[in-house]
mmCIF file of C-alpha atoms and ligand atoms in Angstrom:
data_model
loop_
_atom_site.group_PDB
_atom_site.id
_atom_site.type_symbol
_atom_site.label_atom_id
_atom_site.label_comp_id
_atom_site.label_asym_id
_atom_site.label_seq_id
_atom_site.Cartn_x
_atom_site.Cartn_y
_atom_site.Cartn_z
ATOM 1 C CA UNK A 19 35.342 -2.581 242.426
ATOM 2 C CA UNK A 20 37.307 -0.027 240.438
ATOM 3 C CA UNK A 21 34.251 2.153 239.793
ATOM 4 C CA UNK A 22 33.874 2.904 243.511
ATOM 5 C CA UNK A 23 37.214 4.732 243.320
ATOM 6 C CA UNK A 24 35.500 7.515 241.369
ATOM 7 C CA UNK A 25 33.666 8.469 244.564
ATOM 8 C CA UNK A 26 36.485 7.774 246.995
ATOM 9 C CA UNK A 27 37.950 11.020 248.448
ATOM 10 C CA UNK A 28 40.984 9.132 249.761
ATOM 11 C CA UNK A 29 41.855 7.950 246.269
ATOM 12 C CA UNK A 30 41.421 11.429 244.780
ATOM 13 C CA UNK A 31 43.602 12.925 247.537
ATOM 14 C CA UNK A 32 46.278 10.352 246.698
ATOM 15 C CA UNK A 33 46.145 11.452 243.036
ATOM 16 C CA UNK A 34 46.387 15.101 244.093
ATOM 17 C CA UNK A 35 49.464 14.270 246.180
ATOM 18 C CA UNK A 36 51.108 12.556 243.195
ATOM 19 C CA UNK A 37 50.374 15.623 241.032
ATOM 20 C CA UNK A 38 52.045 17.840 243.635
ATOM 21 C CA UNK A 39 55.103 15.552 243.561
ATOM 22 C CA UNK A 40 55.237 15.831 239.756
ATOM 23 C CA UNK A 41 54.936 19.619 240.098
ATOM 24 C CA UNK A 42 57.772 19.777 242.644
ATOM 25 C CA UNK A 43 60.022 17.798 240.255
ATOM 26 C CA UNK A 44 59.112 20.091 237.378
ATOM 27 C CA UNK A 45 59.863 23.182 239.441
ATOM 28 C CA UNK A 46 63.187 21.758 240.670
ATOM 29 C CA UNK A 47 64.295 21.183 237.063
ATOM 30 C CA UNK A 48 63.680 24.873 236.328
ATOM 31 C CA UNK A 49 63.439 26.419 232.906
ATOM 32 C CA UNK A 50 65.858 25.585 230.090
ATOM 33 C CA UNK A 51 66.934 29.229 230.012
ATOM 34 C CA UNK A 52 68.058 28.905 233.644
ATOM 35 C CA UNK A 53 65.190 31.020 234.991
ATOM 36 C CA UNK A 54 63.094 30.131 238.022
ATOM 37 C CA UNK A 55 59.601 28.751 237.587
ATOM 38 C CA UNK A 56 56.618 30.348 239.271
ATOM 39 C CA UNK A 57 53.251 28.693 239.872
ATOM 40 C CA UNK A 58 50.743 29.633 237.209
ATOM 41 C CA UNK A 59 48.035 26.992 237.267
ATOM 42 C CA UNK A 60 45.364 26.525 234.648
ATOM 43 C CA UNK A 61 41.870 26.736 236.136
ATOM 44 C CA UNK A 62 39.801 23.621 235.429
ATOM 45 C CA UNK A 63 36.164 22.728 235.935
ATOM 46 C CA UNK A 64 36.448 18.995 236.103
ATOM 47 C CA UNK A 65 33.569 16.662 235.439
ATOM 48 C CA UNK A 66 33.316 13.155 236.829
ATOM 49 C CA UNK A 67 34.452 14.441 240.202
ATOM 50 C CA UNK A 68 32.513 14.083 243.499
ATOM 51 C CA UNK A 69 31.092 17.514 244.537
ATOM 52 C CA UNK A 70 33.162 17.611 247.740
ATOM 53 C CA UNK A 71 36.381 17.157 245.772
ATOM 54 C CA UNK A 72 35.857 19.835 243.127
ATOM 55 C CA UNK A 73 38.087 22.331 244.942
ATOM 56 C CA UNK A 74 40.971 19.844 244.910
ATOM 57 C CA UNK A 75 40.540 19.236 241.191
ATOM 58 C CA UNK A 76 39.956 22.816 240.096
ATOM 59 C CA UNK A 77 43.425 23.487 238.734
ATOM 60 C CA UNK A 78 45.966 21.855 236.471
ATOM 61 C CA UNK A 79 49.320 22.513 238.134
ATOM 62 C CA UNK A 80 51.579 24.517 235.851
ATOM 63 C CA UNK A 81 54.464 26.986 235.930
ATOM 64 C CA UNK A 82 55.694 29.994 234.063
ATOM 65 C CA UNK A 83 59.362 31.033 233.720
ATOM 66 C CA UNK A 84 60.183 34.289 235.509
ATOM 67 C CA UNK A 85 62.702 35.189 232.788
ATOM 68 C CA UNK A 86 61.516 33.978 229.363
ATOM 69 C CA UNK A 87 57.825 33.495 230.334
ATOM 70 C CA UNK A 88 57.748 29.994 228.794
ATOM 71 C CA UNK A 89 55.243 27.549 230.252
ATOM 72 C CA UNK A 90 56.207 24.343 231.980
ATOM 73 C CA UNK A 91 53.314 22.065 232.805
ATOM 74 C CA UNK A 92 54.050 19.082 234.983
ATOM 75 C CA UNK A 93 52.718 15.572 234.462
ATOM 76 C CA UNK A 94 49.315 14.776 235.911
ATOM 77 C CA UNK A 95 47.491 11.682 237.118
ATOM 78 C CA UNK A 96 44.268 13.667 237.588
ATOM 79 C CA UNK A 97 43.882 15.063 234.076
ATOM 80 C CA UNK A 98 44.344 13.214 230.798
ATOM 81 C CA UNK A 99 45.179 16.045 228.419
ATOM 82 C CA UNK A 100 42.576 18.747 227.906
ATOM 83 C CA UNK A 101 39.552 16.559 228.487
ATOM 84 C CA UNK A 102 37.123 18.077 230.977
ATOM 85 C CA UNK A 103 36.545 14.743 232.694
ATOM 86 C CA UNK A 104 39.064 13.452 235.205
ATOM 87 C CA UNK A 105 41.485 10.914 233.709
ATOM 88 C CA UNK A 106 40.110 8.378 236.151
ATOM 89 C CA UNK A 107 36.621 8.766 234.651
ATOM 90 C CA UNK A 108 37.981 8.502 231.087
ATOM 91 C CA UNK A 109 39.745 5.246 231.959
ATOM 92 C CA UNK A 110 36.930 3.634 233.937
ATOM 93 C CA UNK A 111 34.070 4.521 231.587
ATOM 94 C CA UNK A 112 36.087 3.397 228.541
ATOM 95 C CA UNK A 113 37.450 0.254 230.161
ATOM 96 C CA UNK A 114 34.209 -1.675 230.437
ATOM 97 C CA UNK A 115 33.744 -2.650 226.849
ATOM 98 C CA UNK A 116 34.861 -5.061 224.172
ATOM 99 C CA UNK A 117 36.326 -3.507 221.041
ATOM 100 C CA UNK A 118 34.053 -0.703 219.884
ATOM 101 C CA UNK A 119 31.018 -2.244 221.582
ATOM 102 C CA UNK A 120 29.858 -0.476 224.713
ATOM 103 C CA UNK A 121 28.833 -2.964 227.383
ATOM 104 C CA UNK A 122 25.984 -2.363 229.868
ATOM 105 C CA UNK A 123 28.650 -1.570 232.516
ATOM 106 C CA UNK A 124 30.384 1.110 230.465
ATOM 107 C CA UNK A 125 27.036 2.682 229.588
ATOM 108 C CA UNK A 126 26.046 2.631 233.273
ATOM 109 C CA UNK A 127 29.333 4.211 234.414
ATOM 110 C CA UNK A 128 29.080 6.812 231.642
ATOM 111 C CA UNK A 129 25.466 7.596 232.578
ATOM 112 C CA UNK A 130 26.364 7.985 236.267
ATOM 113 C CA UNK A 131 29.080 10.453 235.305
ATOM 114 C CA UNK A 132 26.875 12.317 232.839
ATOM 115 C CA UNK A 133 29.084 11.379 229.874
ATOM 116 C CA UNK A 134 27.245 11.696 226.557
ATOM 117 C CA UNK A 135 27.134 8.587 224.372
ATOM 118 C CA UNK A 136 29.149 10.306 221.612
ATOM 119 C CA UNK A 137 31.818 11.360 224.108
ATOM 120 C CA UNK A 138 32.167 7.795 225.340
ATOM 121 C CA UNK A 139 32.470 6.555 221.757
ATOM 122 C CA UNK A 140 35.103 9.206 221.057
ATOM 123 C CA UNK A 141 37.143 8.112 224.109
ATOM 124 C CA UNK A 142 36.854 4.472 223.113
ATOM 125 C CA UNK A 143 38.020 5.237 219.565
ATOM 126 C CA UNK A 144 40.951 7.240 220.990
ATOM 127 C CA UNK A 145 42.157 4.282 223.071
ATOM 128 C CA UNK A 146 42.111 1.916 220.115
ATOM 129 C CA UNK A 147 43.161 4.165 217.233
ATOM 130 C CA UNK A 148 45.243 7.005 218.643
ATOM 131 C CA UNK A 149 46.719 5.865 221.932
ATOM 132 C CA UNK A 150 48.759 3.058 220.221
ATOM 133 C CA UNK A 151 50.384 5.747 218.019
ATOM 134 C CA UNK A 152 51.514 7.949 220.910
ATOM 135 C CA UNK A 153 55.257 8.264 221.677
ATOM 136 C CA UNK A 154 54.458 6.892 225.147
ATOM 137 C CA UNK A 155 52.995 3.635 223.846
ATOM 138 C CA UNK A 156 55.631 3.238 221.118
ATOM 139 C CA UNK A 157 58.371 3.615 223.691
ATOM 140 C CA UNK A 158 56.848 1.246 226.240
ATOM 141 C CA UNK A 159 54.787 -1.401 224.406
ATOM 142 C CA UNK A 160 57.730 -3.832 224.225
ATOM 143 C CA UNK A 161 57.633 -4.047 228.036
ATOM 144 C CA UNK A 162 54.224 -5.711 227.886
ATOM 145 C CA UNK A 163 54.710 -9.410 227.310
ATOM 146 C CA UNK A 164 52.752 -11.139 225.918
ATOM 147 C CA UNK A 165 51.778 -8.154 223.738
ATOM 148 C CA UNK A 166 48.767 -6.250 225.056
ATOM 149 C CA UNK A 167 45.504 -6.581 223.131
ATOM 150 C CA UNK A 168 45.087 -3.050 221.732
ATOM 151 C CA UNK A 169 41.546 -3.826 220.563
ATOM 152 C CA UNK A 170 40.523 -4.131 224.239
ATOM 153 C CA UNK A 171 42.190 -0.933 225.498
ATOM 154 C CA UNK A 172 42.116 0.517 228.106
ATOM 155 C CA UNK A 173 40.692 -2.543 229.905
ATOM 156 C CA UNK A 174 43.461 -4.818 228.612
ATOM 157 C CA UNK A 175 46.031 -2.263 229.784
ATOM 158 C CA UNK A 176 44.526 -1.906 233.257
ATOM 159 C CA UNK A 177 44.696 -5.705 233.657
ATOM 160 C CA UNK A 178 48.481 -5.531 233.256
ATOM 161 C CA UNK A 179 48.888 -3.388 236.357
ATOM 162 C CA UNK A 180 48.335 -6.011 238.995
ATOM 163 C CA UNK A 181 47.274 -5.571 242.583
ATOM 164 C CA UNK A 182 44.258 -4.241 244.480
ATOM 165 C CA UNK A 183 42.027 -1.950 242.318
ATOM 166 C CA UNK A 184 43.280 1.324 243.844
ATOM 167 C CA UNK A 185 46.898 0.276 243.406
ATOM 168 C CA UNK A 186 46.578 -0.936 239.820
ATOM 169 C CA UNK A 187 44.532 2.086 238.751
ATOM 170 C CA UNK A 188 46.998 4.479 240.396
ATOM 171 C CA UNK A 189 49.910 2.779 238.607
ATOM 172 C CA UNK A 190 48.072 2.932 235.278
ATOM 173 C CA UNK A 191 47.415 6.676 235.742
ATOM 174 C CA UNK A 192 51.109 7.264 236.544
ATOM 175 C CA UNK A 193 52.045 5.242 233.450
ATOM 176 C CA UNK A 194 49.660 7.333 231.303
ATOM 177 C CA UNK A 195 50.723 10.703 232.741
ATOM 178 C CA UNK A 196 53.237 11.609 229.955
ATOM 179 C CA UNK A 197 50.754 10.771 227.188
ATOM 180 C CA UNK A 198 49.670 14.301 226.393
ATOM 181 C CA UNK A 199 52.980 16.117 226.744
ATOM 182 C CA UNK A 200 54.289 17.282 223.418
ATOM 183 C CA UNK A 201 57.533 18.365 221.822
ATOM 184 C CA UNK A 202 60.421 19.416 223.989
ATOM 185 C CA UNK A 203 58.729 18.626 227.252
ATOM 186 C CA UNK A 204 58.004 15.062 226.142
ATOM 187 C CA UNK A 205 61.628 14.564 225.062
ATOM 188 C CA UNK A 206 62.879 15.525 228.481
ATOM 189 C CA UNK A 207 61.022 12.640 230.143
HETATM 190 ZN ZN1 ZN B 322 62.907 30.501 230.865
#
């Protein structure tokens, strides 16, 4: 079951490794001004993370240019934007529902993770109302044939990434990783 992945250190270590690969790419590209990038991570206090893994999820990898001081934050499969919960938790708690209706499973997952009912409803509304408007979805939705059922997001999206649960969830998180980049950084991807 997908939900077991929330407690699986091996899966979280895999996500951490992917984030480090994204960070290495970002650093190799350097700053637009030609300056070198230095590590300057954002501290995070993630929720929805097993206690033993908090140390590995306590920073959002990021860089700062040595010359112009501009920030460059790499893509992430662990964090979905500025939400305090891990992206994994946001996907799994939101996925078990139909439309705006929370199912017993989504409520159970949310309760286990300590997600307030209003937070869950906010995530669910984001998937249906705002995610379809993101540059990421607009640029990629044509790849999903037949068209994905937006009213059942993110569950309907997860179903499109086939394979064993860990594999399909990992691929979905990689797919989602550019979703919260804005402006110039988003254009570069
Ligand atoms: Zn620079």
